[in-house]
C-alpha positions as a printed Julia matrix, in Angstrom:
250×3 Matrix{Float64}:
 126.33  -52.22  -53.94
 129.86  -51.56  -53.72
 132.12  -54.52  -55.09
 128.97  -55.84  -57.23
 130.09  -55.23  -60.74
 134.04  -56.42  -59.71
 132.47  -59.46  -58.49
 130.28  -60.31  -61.75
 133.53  -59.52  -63.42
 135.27  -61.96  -61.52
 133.18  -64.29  -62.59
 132.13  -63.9   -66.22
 128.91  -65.19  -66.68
 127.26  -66.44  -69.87
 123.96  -65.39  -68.63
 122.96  -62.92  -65.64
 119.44  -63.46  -64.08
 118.2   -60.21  -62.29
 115.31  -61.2   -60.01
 113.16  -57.96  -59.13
 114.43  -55.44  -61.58
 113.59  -52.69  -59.35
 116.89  -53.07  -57.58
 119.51  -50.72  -58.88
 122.13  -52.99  -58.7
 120.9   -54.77  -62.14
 121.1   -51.24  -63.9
 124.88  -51.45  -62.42
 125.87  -54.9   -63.84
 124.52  -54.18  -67.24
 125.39  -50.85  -67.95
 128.97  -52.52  -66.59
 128.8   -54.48  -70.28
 127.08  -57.31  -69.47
 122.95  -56.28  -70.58
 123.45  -58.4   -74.12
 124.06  -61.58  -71.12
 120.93  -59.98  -68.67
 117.99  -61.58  -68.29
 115.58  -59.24  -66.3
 112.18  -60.82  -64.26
 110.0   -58.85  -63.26
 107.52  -59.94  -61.0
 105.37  -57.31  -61.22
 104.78  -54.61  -63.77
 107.23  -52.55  -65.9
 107.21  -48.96  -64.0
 109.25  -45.11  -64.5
 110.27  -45.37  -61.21
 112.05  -48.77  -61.3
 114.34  -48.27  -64.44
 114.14  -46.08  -67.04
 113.2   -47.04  -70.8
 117.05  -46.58  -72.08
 117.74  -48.88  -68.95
 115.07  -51.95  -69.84
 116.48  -51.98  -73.65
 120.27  -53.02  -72.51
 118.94  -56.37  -70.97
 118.57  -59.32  -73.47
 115.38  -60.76  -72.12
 112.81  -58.94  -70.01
 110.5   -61.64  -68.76
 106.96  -60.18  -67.12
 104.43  -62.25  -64.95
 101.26  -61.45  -67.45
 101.05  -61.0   -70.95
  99.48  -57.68  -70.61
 102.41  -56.45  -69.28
 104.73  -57.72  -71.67
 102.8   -56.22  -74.54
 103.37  -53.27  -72.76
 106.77  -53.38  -72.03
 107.29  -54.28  -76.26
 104.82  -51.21  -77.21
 107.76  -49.33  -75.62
 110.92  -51.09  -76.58
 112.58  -50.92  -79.97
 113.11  -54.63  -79.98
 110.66  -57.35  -78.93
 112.25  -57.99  -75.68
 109.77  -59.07  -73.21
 108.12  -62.33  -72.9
 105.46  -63.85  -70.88
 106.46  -66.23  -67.81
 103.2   -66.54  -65.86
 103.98  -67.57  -62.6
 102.42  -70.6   -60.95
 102.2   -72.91  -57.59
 103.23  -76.14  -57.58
 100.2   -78.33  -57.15
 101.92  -81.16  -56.21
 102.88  -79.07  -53.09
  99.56  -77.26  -53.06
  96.24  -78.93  -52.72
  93.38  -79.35  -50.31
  93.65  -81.28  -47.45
  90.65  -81.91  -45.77
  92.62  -83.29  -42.96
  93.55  -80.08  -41.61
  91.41  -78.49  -39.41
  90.1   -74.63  -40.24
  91.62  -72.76  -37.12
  91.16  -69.26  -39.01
  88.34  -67.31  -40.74
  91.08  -65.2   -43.16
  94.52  -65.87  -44.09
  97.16  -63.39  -45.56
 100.51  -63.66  -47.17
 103.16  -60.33  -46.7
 102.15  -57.3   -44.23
 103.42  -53.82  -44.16
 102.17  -51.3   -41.35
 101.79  -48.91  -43.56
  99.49  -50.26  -46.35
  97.64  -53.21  -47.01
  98.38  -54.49  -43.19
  96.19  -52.28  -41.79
  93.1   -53.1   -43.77
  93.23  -56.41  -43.15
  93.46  -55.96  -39.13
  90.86  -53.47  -39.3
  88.6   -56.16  -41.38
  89.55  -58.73  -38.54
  88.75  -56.59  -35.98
  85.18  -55.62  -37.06
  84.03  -58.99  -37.35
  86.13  -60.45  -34.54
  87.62  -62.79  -37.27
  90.45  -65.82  -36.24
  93.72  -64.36  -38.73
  96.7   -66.06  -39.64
  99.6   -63.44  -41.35
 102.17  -65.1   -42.59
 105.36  -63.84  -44.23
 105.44  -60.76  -41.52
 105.45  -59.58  -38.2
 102.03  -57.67  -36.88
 102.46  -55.23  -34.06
  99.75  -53.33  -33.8
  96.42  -55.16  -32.76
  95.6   -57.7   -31.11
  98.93  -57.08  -29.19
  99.84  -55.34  -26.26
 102.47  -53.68  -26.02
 104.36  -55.97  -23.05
 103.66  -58.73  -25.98
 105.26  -56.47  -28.25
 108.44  -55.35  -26.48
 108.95  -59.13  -25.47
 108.59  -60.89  -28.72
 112.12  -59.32  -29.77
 111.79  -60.52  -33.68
 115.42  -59.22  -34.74
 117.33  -61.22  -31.83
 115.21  -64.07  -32.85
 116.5   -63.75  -36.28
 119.72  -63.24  -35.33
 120.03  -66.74  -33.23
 117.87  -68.44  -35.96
 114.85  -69.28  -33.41
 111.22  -69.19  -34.97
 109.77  -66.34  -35.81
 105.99  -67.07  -34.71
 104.22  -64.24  -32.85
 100.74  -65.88  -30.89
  98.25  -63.21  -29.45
  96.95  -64.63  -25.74
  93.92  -62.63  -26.29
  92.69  -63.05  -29.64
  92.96  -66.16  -32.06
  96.13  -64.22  -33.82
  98.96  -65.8   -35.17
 101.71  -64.35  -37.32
 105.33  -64.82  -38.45
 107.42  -66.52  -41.08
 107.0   -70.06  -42.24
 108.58  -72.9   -44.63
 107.47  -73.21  -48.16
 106.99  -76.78  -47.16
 104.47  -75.87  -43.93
 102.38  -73.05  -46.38
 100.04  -75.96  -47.72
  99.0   -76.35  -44.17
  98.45  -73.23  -43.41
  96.17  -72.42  -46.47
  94.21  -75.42  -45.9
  93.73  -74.15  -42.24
  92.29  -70.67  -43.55
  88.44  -70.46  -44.8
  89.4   -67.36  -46.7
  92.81  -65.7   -48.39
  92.57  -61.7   -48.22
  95.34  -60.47  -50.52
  94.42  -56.27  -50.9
  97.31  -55.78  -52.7
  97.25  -52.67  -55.08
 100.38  -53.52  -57.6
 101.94  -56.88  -57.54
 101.24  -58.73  -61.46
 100.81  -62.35  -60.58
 100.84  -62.68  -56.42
 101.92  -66.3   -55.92
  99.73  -66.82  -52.92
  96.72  -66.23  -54.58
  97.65  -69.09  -56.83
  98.82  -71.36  -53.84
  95.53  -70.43  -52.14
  93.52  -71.65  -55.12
  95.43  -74.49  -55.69
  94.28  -75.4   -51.96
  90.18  -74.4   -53.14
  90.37  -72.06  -50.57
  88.78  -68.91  -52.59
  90.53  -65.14  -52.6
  89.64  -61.45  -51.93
  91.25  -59.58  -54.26
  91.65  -56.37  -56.22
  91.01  -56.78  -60.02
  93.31  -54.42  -60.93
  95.85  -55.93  -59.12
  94.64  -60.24  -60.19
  92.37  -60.04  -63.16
  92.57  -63.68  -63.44
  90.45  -64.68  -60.66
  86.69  -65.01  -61.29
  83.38  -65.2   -59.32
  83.78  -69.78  -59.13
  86.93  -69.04  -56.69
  86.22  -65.8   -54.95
  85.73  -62.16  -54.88
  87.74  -59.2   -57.27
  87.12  -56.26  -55.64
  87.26  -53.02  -58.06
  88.79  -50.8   -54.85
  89.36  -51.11  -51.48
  86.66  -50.57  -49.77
  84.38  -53.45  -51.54
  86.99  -55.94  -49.39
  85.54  -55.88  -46.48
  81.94  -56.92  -47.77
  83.39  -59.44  -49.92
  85.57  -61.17  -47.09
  81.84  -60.81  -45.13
  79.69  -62.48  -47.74
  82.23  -65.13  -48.08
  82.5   -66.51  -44.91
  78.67  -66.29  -44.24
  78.14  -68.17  -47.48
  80.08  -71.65  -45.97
């Protein structure tokens, strides 16, 4: 980002946080001299792609989501850099409510068209199952396209108006919510379907659970979870029978 380092400079910090080291710009500020002050989190999993090895070894502090990952991380560095932050929900945010009524079969958290996004609608659409998305925009099914063209999400960012799409046809809502109105929305959900293939320790699975509402998930992706609060998949196509069996099983 041009100015980035100048602008670090300017300031001087003791320590540098770097949220999501997958972003370039953290390679900038610490090969700019300031890696011994970098603290890296990843929220993920160390990967080629993000940084390179020589890169990861200038920060001071490398801080993963799992401890699996941050033995990895150490098998490769020279020093013992990374450390083990698991990631959590705040449970006195998070917690049933049995007050809230359950409006939707299956609940998800993030959407891209392109990957996991498209499983879950095609899930929903088998079983004709009420979905709430939130944390993204849908536009492929259960909307037309007239909904589509008229629910003009970047002008409704740009004024600052909510950014809640409703399907007339089909029990679909999506959009982007408060931290404060998630609890809610879990609580409103029988089921949380989070396909995700790489992600280390998703938040929302651990919101969900902190609400007992029980996940779909992929192993690889949340080893954590266990048969007592729902279903890790080993691939892909076992979510659809596990999302299935769970809601028949209420």
């Amino acid at each position: 980002a041009p100015g980035l380092v100048e602008w670090v400079k300017g300031y001087s910090p003791d320590v540098v946080h770097a949220i999501g080291t997958g972003h370039r710009m953290a390679a900038e500020i610490m090969k700019a001299g300031f890696g011994p002050r970098t603290c890296l989190w990843e929220r993920m999993k160390t990967a080629d792609y993000k940084f390179g090895w020589d890169e990861y070894a200038l920060c001071a502090r490398l801080v993963m989501p799992t401890a699996e990952a941050a033995r990895e991380a150490n098998a490769r560095l020279k020093e013992n850099k990374a450390m083990n932050l698991p990631l959590g929900a705040n449970v006195e945010l998070f917690r049933p409510d049995a007050s809230v009524e359950k409006k939707f079969d299956i609940i998800s958290v993030g959407f891209t068209q392109n990957k996991r996004g498209p499983l879950i609608r095609e899930i929903a659409k088998r079983h004709r199952l009420s979905w709430l998305l939130a944390g993204g925009i849908n536009k492929g099914w259960p909307f037309t396209p007239r909904e589509n063209l008229l629910f003009m999400n970047s002008m409704r960012k740009r004024l600052g108006l909510p950014r809640v799409k409703k399907a007339r046809a089909y029990p679909h809502v999506c959009g982007f919510f408060s931290n404060t109105e998630m609890p809610a929305l879990y609580n409103s959900a029988r089921v949380l379907v989070h396909p995700a293939v790489e992600e280390g320790a998703p938040r929302c699975v651990q919101e969900a659970l902190a609400c007992e509402v029980p996940v779909v998930v992929l192993k690889s992706t949340v080893p954590y979870v266990d048969a007592d609060f729902g279903i890790p998949c080993e691939s892909p196509d076992e979510i659809d029978g596990a999302v299935a069996g769970l809601l028949a099983d209420e």
